[in-house]
Structures are given as structure tokens and as C-alpha cells.
Amino acid sequence: MLLDFEKLAPRDGYAWMTQTITPRPIAWVSTISPDGKPNLAPFSFFQGVCSNPPSLLFVPTNNRDGGKKDTLRNIEAVPEFVVNLVPFALAEAMNSTSAPLPYGESEFTHAGLAPAPSAKVRPPRVAAAPVSIECTLDRVVNVGSGVGAGNIVIGRVVAMHVAESVLGADGKVDPKKLDLVARLGGDLYMRTGDVFKIERPAGGSALRG
């Protein structure tokens, strides 16, 4: 099968991309509005950028009316945010925060989630999240326009909260204890507990986890 993306409708292209570019980690992003109201929403176009400077990115696509998502509106006004990671135990709560609430209404309250103060940024983090990554805005790169267009939010990592409960005896994060969920296509998700190891070839990157 050959798919010509220059002829596909954006909605069809999105379906094929999200069904094949998998599994995708989920950035559960908390922000605040200019008047201090918290917002929380999940995004599965999410990845690290580099470690010097420590940076990550996530991509809020435009709404169905072509407008900006609340998360992006908040970050443009208050250029700080927290990326909370999503374990299996919080999957249902994460999903409930994707509901289209009126601007300014708290997804923390809607999902029954407790916020916790961040160390270096103003938006709160999800208290129950095993990892929360505090960021300041580096830049926003707009890709396309209208419905389905992307806004690449690049953040500078300034602090990270890691729960002791997800650490192994060696002091490193144990992926099985972390038990994150990842996005597939449609309503499908997966857990990241099925882990295997492959040693890198000699002479590879010196920056190894």
C-alpha cells in the first residue's frame, strides 16, 4: 500500500500517522493562565530534544476550529510549564483531562487530582505523578496553519521531581516500577513494562543512560 500524503485529507493523514508512529510517550502538561488558574492536558507528540541545554518538546495541534489550545495560550502568556509523566495507575485520570472544558476551568478539579507546588516554575505539578519535569519556554515553532496545524513548544528543563518509589537498587529509574502508558492509534494505549536490553556497539555515544 502506498499513501500519497499530498492527496490525503489532514484528518486521514493524522489517523495514519498516529496508528504507525507508535508507541508515543505522553506529556501531561500543566500550565497556568495569566490570572493564575491551572490547566492540565495530555499530548502524545512529545519527546526530548537534547541534554545541553536540557530541553524537551511537545506539540499542541490547533483545535477543530483552527484556534489555539488552552495549554498554548497559557504558555504564551506565562512562559512556564510542567510535563508530568503518566503511569498506568493515572491513565483514566489523564484521559479525563482531555475533555474540552471551558477556558479557566480546572482539569485538576475535574479529574479529582491534587496539585503540588513546583520548585522553580509557577504552574503546579500533578502530586501523584511519578515524574514531573519543570520547564521554562525556549520557543514555539509554528508548523502549518488552520485545523490540525502544529505548534512545537520547546522547553528548557530547570528541575525534575522523581518519586523514590520508581527507583531501583542502583538508584536509577526502574522502567517496570515507572509503569508508564504510551499512546497508540485511536483509543488504544499500551504499558511499557515489557523491557529488553541490547548492548550498544563499542565506540558509541558517551552519554549513556
PDB file of C-alpha atoms in Angstrom:
ATOM      1  CA  MET A   1       0.000   0.000   0.000  1.00  0.00           C
ATOM      2  CA  LEU A   2       1.257   3.473  -0.899  1.00  0.00           C
ATOM      3  CA  LEU A   3      -0.317   6.505   0.765  1.00  0.00           C
ATOM      4  CA  ASP A   4       0.128   9.827  -1.020  1.00  0.00           C
ATOM      5  CA  PHE A   5       0.033  12.350   1.820  1.00  0.00           C
ATOM      6  CA  GLU A   6      -0.157  15.224  -0.645  1.00  0.00           C
ATOM      7  CA  LYS A   7      -3.618  13.946  -1.563  1.00  0.00           C
ATOM      8  CA  LEU A   8      -4.854  12.827   1.855  1.00  0.00           C
ATOM      9  CA  ALA A   9      -7.177  14.998   3.914  1.00  0.00           C
ATOM     10  CA  PRO A  10      -5.469  16.197   7.129  1.00  0.00           C
ATOM     11  CA  ARG A  11      -7.789  14.054   9.241  1.00  0.00           C
ATOM     12  CA  ASP A  12      -6.863  10.916   7.283  1.00  0.00           C
ATOM     13  CA  GLY A  13      -3.173  11.777   7.429  1.00  0.00           C
ATOM     14  CA  TYR A  14      -3.465  12.198  11.199  1.00  0.00           C
ATOM     15  CA  ALA A  15      -5.073   8.772  11.530  1.00  0.00           C
ATOM     16  CA  TRP A  16      -2.339   7.022   9.568  1.00  0.00           C
ATOM     17  CA  MET A  17       0.437   8.856  11.400  1.00  0.00           C
ATOM     18  CA  THR A  18      -0.929   8.169  14.880  1.00  0.00           C
ATOM     19  CA  GLN A  19      -1.548   4.500  14.074  1.00  0.00           C
ATOM     20  CA  THR A  20       2.019   3.967  12.856  1.00  0.00           C
ATOM     21  CA  ILE A  21       4.234   6.381  14.804  1.00  0.00           C
ATOM     22  CA  THR A  22       3.934   4.356  17.989  1.00  0.00           C
ATOM     23  CA  PRO A  23       4.286   3.962  20.876  1.00  0.00           C
ATOM     24  CA  ARG A  24       4.223   7.655  21.761  1.00  0.00           C
ATOM     25  CA  PRO A  25       5.067   8.888  25.275  1.00  0.00           C
ATOM     26  CA  ILE A  26       2.515  11.202  26.841  1.00  0.00           C
ATOM     27  CA  ALA A  27       3.319  14.678  28.118  1.00  0.00           C
ATOM     28  CA  TRP A  28       0.710  15.601  30.715  1.00  0.00           C
ATOM     29  CA  VAL A  29       1.267  19.336  30.710  1.00  0.00           C
ATOM     30  CA  SER A  30       0.262  21.681  33.494  1.00  0.00           C
ATOM     31  CA  THR A  31       0.163  25.434  32.910  1.00  0.00           C
ATOM     32  CA  ILE A  32      -1.468  28.477  34.448  1.00  0.00           C
ATOM     33  CA  SER A  33      -3.440  31.333  32.936  1.00  0.00           C
ATOM     34  CA  PRO A  34      -2.408  34.975  33.457  1.00  0.00           C
ATOM     35  CA  ASP A  35      -4.848  35.172  36.376  1.00  0.00           C
ATOM     36  CA  GLY A  36      -3.408  32.045  37.998  1.00  0.00           C
ATOM     37  CA  LYS A  37      -5.939  29.379  37.025  1.00  0.00           C
ATOM     38  CA  PRO A  38      -4.338  25.946  36.460  1.00  0.00           C
ATOM     39  CA  ASN A  39      -4.773  23.869  33.314  1.00  0.00           C
ATOM     40  CA  LEU A  40      -3.809  20.249  32.674  1.00  0.00           C
ATOM     41  CA  ALA A  41      -3.881  18.412  29.333  1.00  0.00           C
ATOM     42  CA  PRO A  42      -2.212  15.388  27.672  1.00  0.00           C
ATOM     43  CA  PHE A  43      -0.176  15.480  24.450  1.00  0.00           C
ATOM     44  CA  SER A  44       1.328  12.471  22.684  1.00  0.00           C
ATOM     45  CA  PHE A  45       3.519  14.350  20.217  1.00  0.00           C
ATOM     46  CA  PHE A  46       6.270  14.575  22.840  1.00  0.00           C
ATOM     47  CA  GLN A  47       9.997  13.910  23.005  1.00  0.00           C
ATOM     48  CA  GLY A  48      13.309  15.006  24.458  1.00  0.00           C
ATOM     49  CA  VAL A  49      15.458  17.373  22.383  1.00  0.00           C
ATOM     50  CA  CYS A  50      18.950  17.376  23.905  1.00  0.00           C
ATOM     51  CA  SER A  51      20.807  17.431  27.223  1.00  0.00           C
ATOM     52  CA  ASN A  52      22.907  20.565  26.654  1.00  0.00           C
ATOM     53  CA  PRO A  53      20.908  22.609  27.293  1.00  0.00           C
ATOM     54  CA  PRO A  54      18.429  20.108  28.781  1.00  0.00           C
ATOM     55  CA  SER A  55      15.361  20.513  26.592  1.00  0.00           C
ATOM     56  CA  LEU A  56      12.186  18.748  25.556  1.00  0.00           C
ATOM     57  CA  LEU A  57       9.324  19.396  23.180  1.00  0.00           C
ATOM     58  CA  PHE A  58       5.644  18.670  22.836  1.00  0.00           C
ATOM     59  CA  VAL A  59       3.190  19.703  20.146  1.00  0.00           C
ATOM     60  CA  PRO A  60      -0.281  21.136  20.783  1.00  0.00           C
ATOM     61  CA  THR A  61      -2.097  20.957  17.457  1.00  0.00           C
ATOM     62  CA  ASN A  62      -4.771  23.517  16.674  1.00  0.00           C
ATOM     63  CA  ASN A  63      -8.361  22.932  17.727  1.00  0.00           C
ATOM     64  CA  ARG A  64     -11.061  21.808  15.315  1.00  0.00           C
ATOM     65  CA  ASP A  65     -11.958  25.458  14.771  1.00  0.00           C
ATOM     66  CA  GLY A  66      -8.328  26.264  13.936  1.00  0.00           C
ATOM     67  CA  GLY A  67      -7.752  28.082  17.218  1.00  0.00           C
ATOM     68  CA  LYS A  68      -5.059  27.566  19.837  1.00  0.00           C
ATOM     69  CA  LYS A  69      -5.411  25.047  22.637  1.00  0.00           C
ATOM     70  CA  ASP A  70      -5.647  26.426  26.174  1.00  0.00           C
ATOM     71  CA  THR A  71      -2.215  24.995  27.007  1.00  0.00           C
ATOM     72  CA  LEU A  72      -0.558  27.023  24.259  1.00  0.00           C
ATOM     73  CA  ARG A  73      -2.499  30.173  25.165  1.00  0.00           C
ATOM     74  CA  ASN A  74      -1.291  29.862  28.736  1.00  0.00           C
ATOM     75  CA  ILE A  75       2.349  29.199  27.813  1.00  0.00           C
ATOM     76  CA  GLU A  76       2.417  32.204  25.505  1.00  0.00           C
ATOM     77  CA  ALA A  77       1.147  34.353  28.387  1.00  0.00           C
ATOM     78  CA  VAL A  78       3.027  32.659  31.251  1.00  0.00           C
ATOM     79  CA  PRO A  79       6.114  31.014  29.667  1.00  0.00           C
ATOM     80  CA  GLU A  80       6.490  28.127  32.102  1.00  0.00           C
ATOM     81  CA  PHE A  81       5.034  24.622  32.277  1.00  0.00           C
ATOM     82  CA  VAL A  82       5.402  21.197  33.865  1.00  0.00           C
ATOM     83  CA  VAL A  83       5.470  17.902  31.964  1.00  0.00           C
ATOM     84  CA  ASN A  84       4.064  15.170  34.197  1.00  0.00           C
ATOM     85  CA  LEU A  85       4.570  11.544  33.144  1.00  0.00           C
ATOM     86  CA  VAL A  86       1.608   9.171  33.149  1.00  0.00           C
ATOM     87  CA  PRO A  87       1.751   5.756  34.859  1.00  0.00           C
ATOM     88  CA  PHE A  88      -0.903   3.113  34.305  1.00  0.00           C
ATOM     89  CA  ALA A  89      -2.490   3.992  37.654  1.00  0.00           C
ATOM     90  CA  LEU A  90      -3.276   7.512  36.380  1.00  0.00           C
ATOM     91  CA  ALA A  91      -4.330   6.601  32.827  1.00  0.00           C
ATOM     92  CA  GLU A  92      -8.044   7.159  33.426  1.00  0.00           C
ATOM     93  CA  ALA A  93      -7.425  10.471  35.156  1.00  0.00           C
ATOM     94  CA  MET A  94      -5.148  11.558  32.317  1.00  0.00           C
ATOM     95  CA  ASN A  95      -7.825  10.715  29.774  1.00  0.00           C
ATOM     96  CA  SER A  96     -10.443  12.715  31.666  1.00  0.00           C
ATOM     97  CA  THR A  97      -8.269  15.833  31.451  1.00  0.00           C
ATOM     98  CA  SER A  98      -8.580  15.766  27.659  1.00  0.00           C
ATOM     99  CA  ALA A  99     -12.235  16.818  27.987  1.00  0.00           C
ATOM    100  CA  PRO A 100     -12.964  20.190  26.304  1.00  0.00           C
ATOM    101  CA  LEU A 101     -13.644  22.242  29.423  1.00  0.00           C
ATOM    102  CA  PRO A 102     -14.315  25.993  29.253  1.00  0.00           C
ATOM    103  CA  TYR A 103     -11.150  28.090  29.391  1.00  0.00           C
ATOM    104  CA  GLY A 104     -10.203  28.730  33.007  1.00  0.00           C
ATOM    105  CA  GLU A 105     -11.971  25.669  34.438  1.00  0.00           C
ATOM    106  CA  SER A 106      -9.501  23.413  36.237  1.00  0.00           C
ATOM    107  CA  GLU A 107      -8.826  19.925  34.895  1.00  0.00           C
ATOM    108  CA  PHE A 108      -7.228  19.119  38.253  1.00  0.00           C
ATOM    109  CA  THR A 109     -10.630  19.548  39.888  1.00  0.00           C
ATOM    110  CA  HIS A 110     -12.469  17.842  37.022  1.00  0.00           C
ATOM    111  CA  ALA A 111     -10.261  14.731  37.292  1.00  0.00           C
ATOM    112  CA  GLY A 112     -10.036  14.702  41.086  1.00  0.00           C
ATOM    113  CA  LEU A 113      -6.284  15.271  41.033  1.00  0.00           C
ATOM    114  CA  ALA A 114      -4.295  17.004  43.746  1.00  0.00           C
ATOM    115  CA  PRO A 115      -1.847  19.673  42.578  1.00  0.00           C
ATOM    116  CA  ALA A 116       1.536  20.134  44.255  1.00  0.00           C
ATOM    117  CA  PRO A 117       3.746  23.227  44.221  1.00  0.00           C
ATOM    118  CA  SER A 118       6.608  23.260  41.748  1.00  0.00           C
ATOM    119  CA  ALA A 119      10.130  24.226  42.812  1.00  0.00           C
ATOM    120  CA  LYS A 120      11.129  26.715  40.104  1.00  0.00           C
ATOM    121  CA  VAL A 121       8.072  27.484  37.967  1.00  0.00           C
ATOM    122  CA  ARG A 122       4.624  28.840  38.722  1.00  0.00           C
ATOM    123  CA  PRO A 123       2.353  26.105  37.302  1.00  0.00           C
ATOM    124  CA  PRO A 124       1.634  23.284  39.761  1.00  0.00           C
ATOM    125  CA  ARG A 125       2.594  19.679  39.104  1.00  0.00           C
ATOM    126  CA  VAL A 126       0.461  16.558  39.473  1.00  0.00           C
ATOM    127  CA  ALA A 127       1.168  15.361  43.014  1.00  0.00           C
ATOM    128  CA  ALA A 128       0.618  11.679  42.166  1.00  0.00           C
ATOM    129  CA  ALA A 129       2.794  11.657  39.034  1.00  0.00           C
ATOM    130  CA  PRO A 130       5.995   9.612  39.448  1.00  0.00           C
ATOM    131  CA  VAL A 131       7.993  12.136  37.417  1.00  0.00           C
ATOM    132  CA  SER A 132       7.332  15.838  36.880  1.00  0.00           C
ATOM    133  CA  ILE A 133       9.631  17.954  34.717  1.00  0.00           C
ATOM    134  CA  GLU A 134       9.614  21.706  35.275  1.00  0.00           C
ATOM    135  CA  CYS A 135      10.338  23.816  32.199  1.00  0.00           C
ATOM    136  CA  THR A 136      10.634  27.384  31.048  1.00  0.00           C
ATOM    137  CA  LEU A 137       9.702  28.240  27.479  1.00  0.00           C
ATOM    138  CA  ASP A 138      12.539  28.318  24.969  1.00  0.00           C
ATOM    139  CA  ARG A 139      10.471  28.922  21.843  1.00  0.00           C
ATOM    140  CA  VAL A 140       7.342  27.989  19.908  1.00  0.00           C
ATOM    141  CA  VAL A 141       7.713  26.893  16.285  1.00  0.00           C
ATOM    142  CA  ASN A 142       4.507  27.046  14.249  1.00  0.00           C
ATOM    143  CA  VAL A 143       4.117  24.411  11.529  1.00  0.00           C
ATOM    144  CA  GLY A 144       1.246  24.937   9.106  1.00  0.00           C
ATOM    145  CA  SER A 145      -1.953  26.869   9.731  1.00  0.00           C
ATOM    146  CA  GLY A 146      -5.584  26.134  10.406  1.00  0.00           C
ATOM    147  CA  VAL A 147      -7.112  22.895  11.663  1.00  0.00           C
ATOM    148  CA  GLY A 148      -4.526  20.235  12.544  1.00  0.00           C
ATOM    149  CA  ALA A 149      -1.519  22.554  12.288  1.00  0.00           C
ATOM    150  CA  GLY A 150       1.175  22.087  14.913  1.00  0.00           C
ATOM    151  CA  ASN A 151       2.863  24.337  17.425  1.00  0.00           C
ATOM    152  CA  ILE A 152       6.166  22.861  18.585  1.00  0.00           C
ATOM    153  CA  VAL A 153       6.715  24.004  22.161  1.00  0.00           C
ATOM    154  CA  ILE A 154      10.373  23.672  23.146  1.00  0.00           C
ATOM    155  CA  GLY A 155      11.029  23.892  26.861  1.00  0.00           C
ATOM    156  CA  ARG A 156      14.225  24.290  28.869  1.00  0.00           C
ATOM    157  CA  VAL A 157      14.262  21.786  31.734  1.00  0.00           C
ATOM    158  CA  VAL A 158      15.005  23.545  35.029  1.00  0.00           C
ATOM    159  CA  ALA A 159      14.007  20.881  37.581  1.00  0.00           C
ATOM    160  CA  MET A 160      12.739  17.306  37.807  1.00  0.00           C
ATOM    161  CA  HIS A 161      10.807  15.563  40.555  1.00  0.00           C
ATOM    162  CA  VAL A 162      11.278  11.771  40.687  1.00  0.00           C
ATOM    163  CA  ALA A 163       9.386   9.573  43.147  1.00  0.00           C
ATOM    164  CA  GLU A 164      11.617   7.333  45.253  1.00  0.00           C
ATOM    165  CA  SER A 165       9.152   4.513  44.582  1.00  0.00           C
ATOM    166  CA  VAL A 166      10.243   4.203  40.930  1.00  0.00           C
ATOM    167  CA  LEU A 167      13.961   3.866  41.655  1.00  0.00           C
ATOM    168  CA  GLY A 168      15.795   0.557  41.596  1.00  0.00           C
ATOM    169  CA  ALA A 169      18.541  -0.629  43.938  1.00  0.00           C
ATOM    170  CA  ASP A 170      21.121   1.058  41.687  1.00  0.00           C
ATOM    171  CA  GLY A 171      19.466   4.453  42.156  1.00  0.00           C
ATOM    172  CA  LYS A 172      18.307   4.620  38.538  1.00  0.00           C
ATOM    173  CA  VAL A 173      14.721   4.669  37.301  1.00  0.00           C
ATOM    174  CA  ASP A 174      13.278   1.159  37.004  1.00  0.00           C
ATOM    175  CA  PRO A 175      11.000   1.205  33.917  1.00  0.00           C
ATOM    176  CA  LYS A 176       8.826  -1.561  35.353  1.00  0.00           C
ATOM    177  CA  LYS A 177       8.250   0.424  38.527  1.00  0.00           C
ATOM    178  CA  LEU A 178       7.633   3.563  36.482  1.00  0.00           C
ATOM    179  CA  ASP A 179       4.951   1.649  34.526  1.00  0.00           C
ATOM    180  CA  LEU A 180       4.220   4.426  32.032  1.00  0.00           C
ATOM    181  CA  VAL A 181       1.491   4.290  29.427  1.00  0.00           C
ATOM    182  CA  ALA A 182       2.057   5.206  25.787  1.00  0.00           C
ATOM    183  CA  ARG A 183      -0.356   6.252  23.075  1.00  0.00           C
ATOM    184  CA  LEU A 184      -1.169   4.150  20.031  1.00  0.00           C
ATOM    185  CA  GLY A 185      -3.819   4.914  17.394  1.00  0.00           C
ATOM    186  CA  GLY A 186      -7.404   5.871  18.216  1.00  0.00           C
ATOM    187  CA  ASP A 187      -8.411   4.921  21.760  1.00  0.00           C
ATOM    188  CA  LEU A 188      -5.585   2.405  22.189  1.00  0.00           C
ATOM    189  CA  TYR A 189      -2.761   2.656  24.729  1.00  0.00           C
ATOM    190  CA  MET A 190      -0.035   0.327  25.942  1.00  0.00           C
ATOM    191  CA  ARG A 191       2.035  -0.182  29.081  1.00  0.00           C
ATOM    192  CA  THR A 192       5.819  -0.021  28.929  1.00  0.00           C
ATOM    193  CA  GLY A 193       6.621  -2.982  31.170  1.00  0.00           C
ATOM    194  CA  ASP A 194       7.874  -5.406  28.510  1.00  0.00           C
ATOM    195  CA  VAL A 195      11.563  -4.470  28.584  1.00  0.00           C
ATOM    196  CA  PHE A 196      14.611  -5.995  26.881  1.00  0.00           C
ATOM    197  CA  LYS A 197      18.247  -4.939  26.661  1.00  0.00           C
ATOM    198  CA  ILE A 198      20.628  -4.582  23.706  1.00  0.00           C
ATOM    199  CA  GLU A 199      24.218  -3.502  24.306  1.00  0.00           C
ATOM    200  CA  ARG A 200      25.409  -0.667  22.069  1.00  0.00           C
ATOM    201  CA  PRO A 201      28.398  -1.220  19.768  1.00  0.00           C
ATOM    202  CA  ALA A 202      31.798  -0.176  21.099  1.00  0.00           C
ATOM    203  CA  GLY A 203      32.643   3.447  20.374  1.00  0.00           C
ATOM    204  CA  GLY A 204      29.038   4.626  20.564  1.00  0.00           C
ATOM    205  CA  SER A 205      27.730   7.717  22.329  1.00  0.00           C
ATOM    206  CA  ALA A 206      29.485   8.601  25.569  1.00  0.00           C
ATOM    207  CA  LEU A 207      26.211   9.930  27.017  1.00  0.00           C
ATOM    208  CA  ARG A 208      24.550   6.690  28.047  1.00  0.00           C
ATOM    209  CA  GLY A 209      21.712   6.198  30.488  1.00  0.00           C
TER     210      GLY A 209
END
